[in-house]
Short mmCIF file of C-alpha atoms in Angstrom, two decimals:
data_model
loop_
_atom_site.label_atom_id
_atom_site.label_comp_id
_atom_site.label_asym_id
_atom_site.label_seq_id
_atom_site.Cartn_x
_atom_site.Cartn_y
_atom_site.Cartn_z
CA MET A 1 -5.16 -9.63 25.62
CA CYS A 2 -1.89 -8.85 24.17
CA ASN A 3 -1.65 -7.79 20.54
CA TYR A 4 0.55 -10.45 18.89
CA CYS A 5 1.53 -10.30 15.23
CA ASP A 6 3.36 -12.35 12.52
CA THR A 7 6.14 -10.81 10.51
CA TYR A 8 5.93 -10.55 6.82
CA THR A 9 9.12 -10.69 4.76
CA TRP A 10 9.88 -9.05 1.27
CA CYS A 11 10.77 -12.48 -0.08
CA GLN A 12 7.16 -13.56 0.59
CA PHE A 13 5.82 -11.18 -1.95
CA ILE A 14 8.40 -11.55 -4.73
CA PRO A 15 5.74 -13.31 -7.00
CA ALA A 16 3.42 -10.37 -6.56
CA PHE A 17 6.24 -7.91 -7.31
CA VAL A 18 7.02 -9.96 -10.51
CA LEU A 19 3.35 -9.76 -11.60
CA VAL A 20 2.99 -6.01 -10.96
CA GLY A 21 6.43 -5.50 -12.71
CA VAL A 22 5.24 -7.38 -15.81
CA ALA A 23 1.98 -5.21 -15.74
CA ALA A 24 4.20 -2.10 -15.56
CA VAL A 25 6.41 -3.33 -18.52
CA ILE A 26 3.13 -3.93 -20.65
CA LEU A 27 1.93 -0.47 -19.82
CA MET A 28 5.28 1.16 -20.72
CA ALA A 29 5.58 -0.81 -23.83
CA ASP A 30 2.06 0.06 -24.81
CA SER A 31 2.91 3.78 -24.51
CA PHE A 32 6.35 3.92 -26.08
CA LEU A 33 6.69 0.91 -28.47
CA ALA A 34 4.81 0.38 -31.81
CA LEU A 35 4.37 -3.33 -31.45
CA PRO A 36 1.17 -5.18 -32.17
CA LYS A 37 -0.67 -5.19 -28.80
CA ARG A 38 -1.72 -8.84 -29.10
CA ILE A 39 1.94 -9.75 -28.26
CA TYR A 40 1.33 -8.35 -24.74
CA ALA A 41 -1.30 -10.89 -24.15
CA ILE A 42 1.08 -13.69 -24.85
CA PHE A 43 3.78 -11.99 -22.81
CA GLY A 44 1.56 -11.46 -19.88
CA ALA A 45 0.09 -14.94 -20.01
CA ALA A 46 3.60 -16.52 -20.11
CA ALA A 47 4.76 -14.42 -17.22
CA ALA A 48 1.63 -15.36 -15.04
CA ILE A 49 1.93 -19.12 -15.83
CA VAL A 50 5.73 -19.24 -15.24
CA THR A 51 5.28 -17.33 -11.91
CA GLY A 52 2.57 -19.79 -10.97
CA CYS A 53 4.89 -22.85 -11.76
CA PHE A 54 7.61 -21.25 -9.41
CA LEU A 55 4.98 -21.30 -6.69
CA LEU A 56 5.05 -25.10 -6.73
CA GLY A 57 8.61 -25.22 -5.63
CA GLY A 58 9.79 -25.25 -1.97
CA THR A 59 6.58 -24.93 0.13
CA PRO A 60 3.93 -25.27 -2.58
CA ASN A 61 1.26 -22.54 -2.84
CA PHE A 62 -1.47 -24.32 -4.88
CA PHE A 63 -4.05 -21.53 -4.57
CA GLY A 64 -1.48 -19.07 -5.91
CA PHE A 65 -0.63 -21.45 -8.71
CA LEU A 66 -4.15 -21.92 -9.73
CA ALA A 67 -4.86 -18.14 -9.67
CA CYS A 68 -1.79 -17.48 -11.87
CA VAL A 69 -2.59 -20.22 -14.36
CA ALA A 70 -6.25 -19.01 -14.55
CA THR A 71 -5.11 -15.45 -15.05
CA GLY A 72 -2.65 -16.54 -17.83
CA LEU A 73 -5.38 -18.44 -19.64
CA SER A 74 -7.72 -15.48 -19.41
CA LEU A 75 -4.98 -13.39 -21.08
CA LEU A 76 -4.59 -15.95 -23.82
CA LEU A 77 -8.39 -15.71 -24.22
CA ALA A 78 -7.99 -11.98 -24.68
CA PHE A 79 -5.48 -12.84 -27.51
CA ASP A 80 -8.20 -14.72 -29.39
CA TYR A 81 -10.95 -12.18 -28.42
CA TYR A 82 -8.78 -9.45 -30.00
CA THR A 83 -11.25 -8.31 -32.78
CA VAL A 84 -14.34 -8.05 -30.57
CA SER A 85 -12.06 -6.18 -27.98
CA CYS A 86 -10.96 -3.60 -30.31
CA GLN A 87 -14.51 -2.90 -31.65
CA SER A 88 -15.85 -2.63 -28.06
CA ILE A 89 -13.04 -0.46 -26.81
CA SER A 90 -12.18 1.96 -29.62
CA GLY A 91 -15.17 1.35 -31.96
CA GLY A 92 -13.09 0.00 -34.86
CA SER A 93 -9.86 -1.82 -35.56
CA SER A 94 -7.82 0.68 -33.40
CA GLU A 95 -5.72 -0.86 -30.76
CA GLU A 96 -6.20 2.12 -28.34
CA GLY A 97 -6.72 1.07 -24.75
CA TYR A 98 -6.07 -2.61 -25.43
CA GLY A 99 -2.77 -2.66 -23.48
CA GLU A 100 -4.35 -1.51 -20.20
CA PHE A 101 -6.89 -4.30 -20.55
CA LEU A 102 -4.07 -6.77 -20.61
CA ALA A 103 -2.15 -5.28 -17.60
CA LEU A 104 -5.07 -5.22 -15.15
CA PRO A 105 -5.56 -9.00 -14.68
CA LEU A 106 -1.80 -9.31 -13.59
CA VAL A 107 -2.32 -6.61 -10.97
CA ALA A 108 -5.45 -8.43 -9.76
CA CYS A 109 -3.61 -11.76 -9.67
CA ALA A 110 -0.93 -10.09 -7.49
CA GLY A 111 -3.66 -9.28 -5.09
CA ILE A 112 -4.81 -12.86 -5.08
CA TYR A 113 -1.29 -14.12 -4.31
CA CYS A 114 -1.02 -11.68 -1.45
CA LEU A 115 -4.27 -13.01 -0.13
CA THR A 116 -2.67 -16.45 0.17
CA GLN A 117 0.16 -14.91 2.31
CA ALA A 118 -2.09 -12.92 4.58
CA THR A 119 -2.42 -13.77 8.30
CA ASP A 120 -4.25 -10.71 9.54
CA LEU A 121 -7.29 -8.66 8.63
CA ILE A 122 -5.25 -5.67 7.23
CA MET A 123 -3.36 -7.66 4.78
CA LEU A 124 -6.44 -9.51 3.79
CA PHE A 125 -8.32 -6.34 3.13
CA VAL A 126 -5.59 -4.55 1.23
CA SER A 127 -4.98 -7.68 -0.92
CA LEU A 128 -8.65 -8.00 -1.61
CA GLU A 129 -9.01 -4.34 -2.62
CA VAL A 130 -6.17 -4.71 -5.12
CA LEU A 131 -8.16 -7.62 -6.67
CA THR A 132 -11.61 -6.00 -6.57
CA LEU A 133 -10.57 -2.50 -7.79
CA SER A 134 -8.83 -4.08 -10.82
CA SER A 135 -11.91 -6.26 -11.35
CA TYR A 136 -14.29 -3.18 -11.40
CA ALA A 137 -12.28 -1.68 -14.21
CA LEU A 138 -12.05 -4.96 -16.16
CA ALA A 139 -15.76 -5.56 -15.97
CA GLY A 140 -16.67 -2.12 -17.42
CA TYR A 141 -13.78 -1.89 -19.81
CA PHE A 142 -15.67 -2.13 -22.96
CA ARG A 143 -16.87 1.52 -23.13
CA ARG A 144 -18.67 1.11 -26.29
CA ASN A 145 -20.66 -1.78 -25.01
CA GLN A 146 -23.73 -0.97 -23.00
CA GLY A 147 -23.80 -4.34 -21.32
CA SER A 148 -20.18 -3.92 -20.07
CA ILE A 149 -20.78 -0.45 -18.70
CA GLU A 150 -23.83 -1.75 -16.73
CA ALA A 151 -21.77 -4.65 -15.42
CA GLY A 152 -19.02 -2.28 -14.20
CA ILE A 153 -21.41 -0.05 -12.46
CA LYS A 154 -23.40 -2.80 -10.91
CA TYR A 155 -20.23 -4.55 -9.71
CA LEU A 156 -18.80 -1.30 -8.37
CA VAL A 157 -21.95 -0.44 -6.35
CA LEU A 158 -22.59 -3.88 -4.90
CA GLY A 159 -18.84 -4.31 -4.26
CA ALA A 160 -18.58 -1.14 -2.33
CA MET A 161 -21.31 -2.45 -0.12
CA SER A 162 -19.33 -5.65 0.54
CA THR A 163 -16.25 -3.62 1.22
CA GLY A 164 -18.09 -1.69 3.80
CA LEU A 165 -19.08 -4.91 5.56
CA LEU A 166 -15.61 -6.13 5.60
CA VAL A 167 -14.25 -2.81 7.06
CA PHE A 168 -16.90 -2.51 9.62
CA GLY A 169 -16.46 -6.17 10.59
CA ALA A 170 -12.69 -5.74 10.84
CA ALA A 171 -13.19 -2.66 13.03
CA TRP A 172 -15.52 -4.67 15.39
CA TYR A 173 -13.20 -7.56 15.34
CA PHE A 174 -10.38 -5.32 16.52
CA GLY A 175 -12.62 -3.81 19.10
CA MET A 176 -13.62 -7.12 20.64
CA THR A 177 -10.18 -8.94 20.38
CA GLY A 178 -7.59 -6.15 20.50
CA THR A 179 -5.87 -7.51 17.45
CA PHE A 180 -6.18 -7.85 13.61
CA GLN A 181 -4.59 -11.40 13.75
CA LEU A 182 -6.76 -14.29 12.75
CA GLY A 183 -6.07 -16.94 15.23
CA SER A 184 -7.69 -19.39 17.70
CA ARG A 185 -6.39 -17.36 20.70
CA ALA A 186 -8.24 -14.19 19.58
CA VAL A 187 -11.43 -16.24 18.89
CA SER A 188 -11.29 -17.93 22.25
CA TYR A 189 -10.57 -14.65 24.02
CA ALA A 190 -13.52 -12.89 22.42
CA LEU A 191 -15.99 -15.71 22.76
CA GLN A 192 -15.21 -15.98 26.52
CA GLY A 193 -16.15 -12.23 26.81
CA GLY A 194 -12.64 -10.88 27.08
CA ALA A 195 -10.80 -10.16 30.37
CA ALA A 196 -14.12 -9.12 32.02
CA ALA A 197 -16.04 -12.16 30.79
CA SER A 198 -18.64 -9.80 29.35
CA PRO A 199 -21.49 -11.19 27.17
CA ALA A 200 -21.42 -7.91 25.38
CA ILE A 201 -17.91 -8.60 24.01
CA ALA A 202 -18.92 -12.04 22.89
CA GLY A 203 -22.04 -10.67 21.13
CA GLY A 204 -19.95 -7.90 19.49
CA PHE A 205 -17.50 -10.49 18.25
CA LEU A 206 -20.20 -12.59 16.63
CA LEU A 207 -21.52 -9.40 14.97
CA ALA A 208 -18.07 -8.76 13.68
CA VAL A 209 -17.74 -12.37 12.35
CA ALA A 210 -21.06 -12.12 10.63
CA MET A 211 -20.11 -8.99 8.68
CA LEU A 212 -16.67 -10.39 7.73
CA PHE A 213 -18.49 -13.60 6.42
CA LEU A 214 -20.94 -11.61 4.55
CA GLY A 215 -18.19 -9.71 2.88
CA ALA A 216 -16.48 -13.02 1.91
CA PHE A 217 -19.69 -14.39 0.64
CA PHE A 218 -19.83 -11.56 -1.87
CA LYS A 219 -16.49 -12.47 -3.25
CA VAL A 220 -17.32 -16.27 -3.80
CA GLY A 221 -20.90 -15.49 -4.97
CA ALA A 222 -22.71 -17.17 -2.12
CA ALA A 223 -26.23 -16.23 -0.98
CA PRO A 224 -27.40 -13.69 -0.06
CA MET A 225 -24.49 -11.84 -1.67
CA HIS A 226 -24.80 -13.41 -5.07
CA VAL A 227 -27.03 -10.97 -7.05
CA TRP A 228 -24.22 -9.31 -8.96
CA ILE A 229 -22.84 -12.43 -10.64
CA PRO A 230 -25.31 -13.17 -13.65
CA ASP A 231 -25.43 -9.62 -14.75
CA VAL A 232 -21.73 -8.94 -14.38
CA TYR A 233 -20.66 -12.22 -16.09
CA GLN A 234 -23.09 -11.47 -19.00
CA GLY A 235 -22.14 -7.97 -19.55
CA ALA A 236 -18.45 -8.02 -18.86
CA PRO A 237 -15.82 -8.88 -21.59
CA THR A 238 -15.59 -12.61 -21.90
CA PRO A 239 -11.85 -12.71 -20.81
CA THR A 240 -12.93 -10.85 -17.76
CA SER A 241 -15.85 -13.14 -17.09
CA SER A 242 -13.34 -16.09 -17.21
CA PHE A 243 -11.03 -14.26 -14.92
CA LEU A 244 -13.87 -13.43 -12.39
CA ALA A 245 -15.24 -17.05 -12.54
CA VAL A 246 -11.95 -18.74 -11.83
CA ALA A 247 -9.13 -16.60 -10.50
CA SER A 248 -11.33 -14.19 -8.48
CA LYS A 249 -13.21 -17.13 -7.03
CA VAL A 250 -10.01 -18.57 -5.98
CA GLY A 251 -9.23 -15.40 -4.01
CA GLY A 252 -12.65 -15.35 -2.53
CA PHE A 253 -12.24 -18.92 -1.19
CA VAL A 254 -8.69 -18.14 0.15
CA LEU A 255 -10.38 -15.30 2.08
CA LEU A 256 -13.21 -17.48 3.40
CA CYS A 257 -10.74 -20.26 4.48
CA ALA A 258 -8.63 -17.78 6.28
CA LEU A 259 -11.68 -16.36 8.12
CA PHE A 260 -12.96 -19.81 8.98
CA ALA A 261 -9.66 -21.34 10.11
CA PRO A 262 -9.67 -20.02 13.66
CA PHE A 263 -13.05 -21.59 14.26
CA SER A 264 -11.73 -25.11 13.37
CA HIS A 265 -11.06 -25.69 17.01
CA TYR A 266 -14.88 -25.41 17.74
CA MET A 267 -16.18 -27.63 14.96
CA TYR A 268 -16.63 -30.72 17.09
CA THR A 269 -20.05 -32.18 17.94
CA GLU A 270 -19.72 -31.61 21.67
CA SER A 271 -19.50 -27.89 21.09
CA SER A 272 -22.80 -25.85 21.12
CA PHE A 273 -20.99 -23.22 18.90
CA CYS A 274 -20.44 -26.16 16.31
CA TYR A 275 -24.18 -26.66 15.93
CA LEU A 276 -24.68 -22.97 15.41
CA MET A 277 -21.92 -22.70 12.79
CA VAL A 278 -23.10 -25.92 11.03
CA TRP A 279 -26.79 -24.73 10.75
CA ILE A 280 -25.82 -21.39 9.40
CA ILE A 281 -23.47 -22.79 6.88
CA ALA A 282 -26.03 -25.44 5.94
CA LEU A 283 -28.67 -22.69 5.28
CA VAL A 284 -26.23 -20.56 3.24
CA THR A 285 -25.18 -23.61 1.28
CA ALA A 286 -28.77 -24.72 0.47
CA ALA A 287 -29.73 -21.26 -0.56
CA THR A 288 -26.75 -20.85 -2.72
CA LEU A 289 -27.32 -24.19 -4.34
CA LEU A 290 -31.00 -23.51 -5.07
CA ILE A 291 -30.51 -20.04 -6.46
CA GLY A 292 -27.62 -21.07 -8.73
CA ASN A 293 -28.96 -24.29 -10.06
CA LEU A 294 -32.57 -23.53 -10.39
CA GLY A 295 -31.86 -20.00 -11.73
CA ALA A 296 -29.70 -21.46 -14.62
CA ILE A 297 -32.50 -23.62 -15.86
CA ASN A 298 -34.37 -20.90 -17.86
CA GLN A 299 -31.26 -19.14 -19.14
CA SER A 300 -30.75 -18.79 -22.88
CA ASN A 301 -27.48 -16.78 -22.76
CA ALA A 302 -24.52 -18.99 -22.31
CA LYS A 303 -22.40 -16.48 -20.25
CA ARG A 304 -25.47 -15.78 -17.98
CA LEU A 305 -25.83 -19.50 -17.63
CA LEU A 306 -22.21 -19.90 -16.46
CA GLY A 307 -22.88 -17.02 -13.97
CA TYR A 308 -25.61 -19.00 -12.30
CA SER A 309 -23.49 -22.05 -12.57
CA SER A 310 -20.75 -20.21 -10.74
CA ILE A 311 -23.24 -19.61 -7.84
CA GLY A 312 -24.31 -23.26 -7.81
CA GLN A 313 -20.74 -24.56 -7.80
CA ALA A 314 -20.00 -22.16 -4.98
CA GLY A 315 -22.68 -23.97 -3.02
CA PHE A 316 -21.00 -27.36 -3.40
CA ILE A 317 -17.76 -25.81 -2.29
CA LEU A 318 -19.40 -24.35 0.78
CA ALA A 319 -20.42 -27.88 1.76
CA PHE A 320 -16.77 -28.43 2.69
CA PHE A 321 -17.18 -25.92 5.50
CA LEU A 322 -19.80 -28.15 7.15
CA GLY A 323 -17.10 -30.63 8.12
CA VAL A 324 -16.90 -31.55 11.80
CA ASN A 325 -14.28 -33.54 13.70
CA HIS A 326 -11.64 -34.72 11.21
CA HIS A 327 -13.19 -32.85 8.34
CA ALA A 328 -13.11 -29.65 10.43
CA ASP A 329 -9.32 -29.44 10.22
CA ALA A 330 -8.27 -26.32 8.26
CA ILE A 331 -5.72 -28.27 6.18
CA VAL A 332 -8.22 -30.99 5.20
CA ARG A 333 -10.84 -28.37 4.32
CA GLY A 334 -8.42 -26.45 2.39
CA SER A 335 -7.36 -29.45 0.31
CA HIS A 336 -11.02 -30.33 -0.46
CA VAL A 337 -11.72 -26.69 -1.64
CA LEU A 338 -8.47 -26.72 -3.77
CA VAL A 339 -9.44 -30.03 -5.49
CA TYR A 340 -12.88 -28.64 -6.31
CA LEU A 341 -11.52 -25.39 -7.58
CA ILE A 342 -9.08 -27.13 -9.88
CA ALA A 343 -11.92 -29.25 -11.30
CA TYR A 344 -14.08 -26.20 -11.64
CA ALA A 345 -11.29 -24.29 -13.34
CA ALA A 346 -10.44 -27.09 -15.80
CA ALA A 347 -14.08 -26.99 -17.02
CA THR A 348 -15.15 -23.45 -16.70
CA ILE A 349 -12.07 -21.87 -18.52
CA PRO A 350 -12.67 -23.99 -21.72
CA ALA A 351 -16.43 -23.16 -21.54
CA PHE A 352 -15.54 -19.53 -21.84
CA TYR A 353 -13.11 -20.11 -24.59
CA ALA A 354 -15.93 -21.88 -26.48
CA ILE A 355 -18.30 -19.01 -25.85
CA ALA A 356 -15.65 -16.44 -27.03
CA MET A 357 -15.14 -18.48 -30.25
CA VAL A 358 -18.79 -18.73 -31.06
CA ARG A 359 -19.29 -15.04 -30.25
CA THR A 360 -16.37 -13.91 -32.54
CA GLN A 361 -17.50 -15.95 -35.47
CA ARG A 362 -21.29 -16.20 -35.17
CA GLY A 363 -21.87 -12.97 -33.46
CA SER A 364 -23.89 -14.28 -30.57
CA GLU A 365 -23.40 -15.57 -27.02
CA GLU A 366 -26.80 -17.36 -26.95
CA ILE A 367 -26.96 -21.06 -26.50
CA SER A 368 -28.65 -21.36 -29.80
CA ALA A 369 -25.45 -20.11 -31.49
CA PHE A 370 -23.84 -23.50 -30.64
CA ARG A 371 -26.33 -25.26 -32.97
CA GLY A 372 -25.00 -28.08 -35.15
CA LEU A 373 -21.41 -27.57 -34.05
CA ALA A 374 -21.08 -31.39 -33.80
CA LYS A 375 -21.67 -31.59 -37.55
CA THR A 376 -19.49 -28.56 -38.52
CA ASN A 377 -16.71 -29.03 -35.98
CA PRO A 378 -17.04 -32.57 -34.49
CA ARG A 379 -13.70 -32.59 -32.62
CA THR A 380 -14.23 -29.11 -31.16
CA ALA A 381 -17.79 -30.16 -30.09
CA PHE A 382 -16.50 -33.11 -28.32
CA LEU A 383 -13.95 -31.07 -26.27
CA ILE A 384 -16.69 -28.61 -25.40
CA THR A 385 -18.90 -31.52 -24.37
CA VAL A 386 -16.21 -32.79 -21.97
CA ALA A 387 -15.95 -29.41 -20.29
CA PHE A 388 -19.74 -29.06 -19.71
CA ALA A 389 -20.01 -32.73 -18.72
CA SER A 390 -17.41 -32.16 -16.02
CA LEU A 391 -19.17 -29.05 -14.78
CA ALA A 392 -22.31 -31.24 -14.53
CA GLY A 393 -20.40 -33.93 -12.62
CA VAL A 394 -20.70 -36.79 -15.13
CA PRO A 395 -18.93 -39.91 -13.83
CA LEU A 396 -15.35 -40.49 -15.25
CA THR A 397 -14.65 -36.60 -15.28
CA TYR A 398 -12.93 -34.71 -12.67
CA GLY A 399 -16.01 -32.76 -11.84
CA PHE A 400 -17.59 -35.92 -10.59
CA ILE A 401 -14.75 -36.71 -8.16
CA ALA A 402 -14.88 -33.17 -6.78
CA LYS A 403 -18.78 -33.23 -6.27
CA LEU A 404 -18.50 -36.67 -4.71
CA GLN A 405 -16.12 -35.25 -2.03
CA ALA A 406 -18.74 -32.55 -1.25
CA PHE A 407 -21.41 -35.24 -0.82
CA VAL A 408 -19.09 -37.36 1.48
CA VAL A 409 -18.38 -34.31 3.74
CA ALA A 410 -22.06 -33.53 3.92
CA ILE A 411 -23.02 -37.10 4.64
CA ASN A 412 -20.28 -37.44 7.31
CA THR A 413 -21.65 -34.24 8.93
CA MET A 414 -25.19 -35.68 8.90
CA SER A 415 -23.97 -38.84 10.62
CA CYS A 416 -22.73 -36.69 13.55
CA MET A 417 -25.73 -34.38 13.71
CA ASN A 418 -29.36 -34.88 13.45
CA GLY A 419 -31.75 -32.75 11.31
CA LEU A 420 -29.70 -32.11 8.39
CA ILE A 421 -30.96 -34.77 5.92
CA TRP A 422 -32.82 -32.03 4.05
CA LEU A 423 -29.59 -30.53 2.83
CA LEU A 424 -28.68 -33.78 1.18
CA VAL A 425 -31.96 -33.74 -0.69
CA VAL A 426 -31.21 -30.20 -1.74
CA MET A 427 -27.76 -31.25 -3.01
CA VAL A 428 -29.16 -34.10 -5.01
CA VAL A 429 -31.84 -32.10 -6.62
CA CYS A 430 -29.42 -29.31 -7.54
CA ALA A 431 -26.91 -31.84 -8.96
CA ALA A 432 -29.62 -33.27 -11.11
CA ALA A 433 -30.69 -29.72 -12.21
CA GLY A 434 -27.08 -29.18 -13.30
CA PHE A 435 -27.35 -32.17 -15.74
CA TYR A 436 -30.36 -30.40 -17.43
CA TYR A 437 -29.01 -26.98 -17.95
CA TYR A 438 -25.34 -27.87 -18.86
CA PHE A 439 -26.76 -30.35 -21.38
CA LYS A 440 -28.75 -27.61 -23.07
CA ILE A 441 -25.56 -26.54 -24.75
CA ILE A 442 -24.55 -30.14 -25.61
CA ARG A 443 -27.97 -30.72 -27.03
CA ALA A 444 -27.72 -27.62 -29.11
CA MET A 445 -24.42 -28.94 -30.65
CA TYR A 446 -25.61 -32.48 -31.29
CA TRP A 447 -29.34 -32.38 -31.82
CA GLU A 448 -29.96 -29.09 -33.53
CA LYS A 449 -29.30 -28.76 -37.17
CA PRO A 450 -26.91 -25.94 -38.40
CA LEU A 451 -28.51 -23.23 -40.47
CA PRO A 452 -27.52 -22.85 -44.18
CA GLU A 453 -25.34 -19.90 -43.33
CA ASP A 454 -23.62 -21.72 -40.47
CA LYS A 455 -20.17 -22.38 -41.80
CA PRO A 456 -17.62 -24.48 -39.86
CA LEU A 457 -15.84 -22.38 -37.22
CA CYS A 458 -12.27 -21.55 -37.61
CA VAL A 459 -10.86 -22.68 -34.30
CA PRO A 460 -7.89 -20.70 -33.30
CA PRO A 461 -4.72 -22.67 -32.22
CA VAL A 462 -4.76 -21.23 -28.73
CA THR A 463 -8.46 -22.22 -28.23
CA THR A 464 -7.73 -25.71 -29.65
CA ALA A 465 -4.78 -26.17 -27.31
CA VAL A 466 -6.76 -24.99 -24.11
CA LEU A 467 -9.86 -27.10 -24.98
CA ALA A 468 -7.65 -30.21 -25.64
CA ILE A 469 -5.51 -29.79 -22.44
CA CYS A 470 -8.44 -29.17 -20.18
CA ALA A 471 -10.55 -32.04 -21.71
CA ALA A 472 -7.56 -34.48 -21.19
CA ALA A 473 -7.07 -33.18 -17.59
CA ALA A 474 -10.74 -33.60 -16.84
CA ILE A 475 -10.80 -37.24 -18.13
CA ILE A 476 -7.48 -38.28 -16.76
CA MET A 477 -8.17 -36.98 -13.28
CA GLY A 478 -11.75 -38.38 -13.40
CA THR A 479 -10.59 -41.85 -14.23
CA LEU A 480 -7.25 -41.91 -12.44
CA PRO A 481 -8.83 -42.86 -9.02
CA LEU A 482 -10.32 -45.92 -10.71
CA VAL A 483 -6.96 -46.92 -12.20
CA VAL A 484 -5.10 -46.47 -9.00
CA LYS A 485 -7.68 -48.34 -7.04
CA GLY A 486 -7.58 -51.17 -9.58
#
């Protein structure tokens, strides 16, 4: 088979150069200018969001846009999380080391953008490593916080294993196909056994694909590569947890979509390969849903709960990869994944803002720290309620629309293939479990009484704006289909 390749151009990567350039400016300013370092958070956030807006022009890059906006909002969260950050980095009010903490998310975001432009395994791997290496440093950045150090080490060790799987899978892929390109021609060539029609080549190719997908599952938090998420989300700095939960997950699903796209041609019911792929994806989806949603039920720490929530939400997104016939089209699948990620981001980011606010002023990230918030801060409690209701999939929120799409794709697959009704039962049970554990925080705000020492929270302007905008987006996007239909 001939080794064909696509050509990359410098213009493709201008947004990545801009993000890395802004990170370099922050590092230089941090070293040579005596400015309050909180300013760099606003500068970096503005640069990331503006860069994301530029990605909507011409041929829109919606995944890149979502990653840039999520990165910008994580940097704004670092602005509000300033006091805790300084105490955890330098042990006091000193701003030493704070600038680098604000530059790393921009470098990681550049890696996510490059993922959206990649058409071969080499570019995918290099872009992914830019993201993951930056994320390792961010997770363990609070050197005076034992939980952050443990999170960084665990993320590094398990991430190295997933990287090894990706590299080994890429090597086998090249050996079986003769190219690093991801395309239907390479897949067809390898599955037919190459020029010699050898079963060994087809078997080696399937092994390569299995390793590549396992590496991708680590990035999105899917079973069996999910074990790092709860500990890392709980121990990492809250702005980092927000970045990993949204921006990094966007990168992971961009990788998974790229790896899955060449197989779209085989996702038709008359194909025996289709049955194999659908059953494997169904099993991974069910395991991810059960681990994430049932694991969240007993959690008392809000960040750890969102960690298990991230696993469970990944399970619902994986349902889109079950699609056969029309739903197997890579563009259709990508649009479904994008819609779900936007709904997930619009609910998860304000949830982390709420946790950061409570941690800063009440000194705890436990669910019990939200007690009585509806009495002391009723408007803020309502905005937080909208975020968690959207995560649960309450009707008239954007999260409900996104989950409904996942159920539609799963039901359409079951109508084409027998024996998958059990997956629908799992999805229903896990969706119901989500109502229970997300509403634990809502119950704490509305049903538990504040303690005498619980004063009204002082809600920072940035937090207020993010909570309000995301709540409005969740409600408008959740009700808009009804208005348009009406």
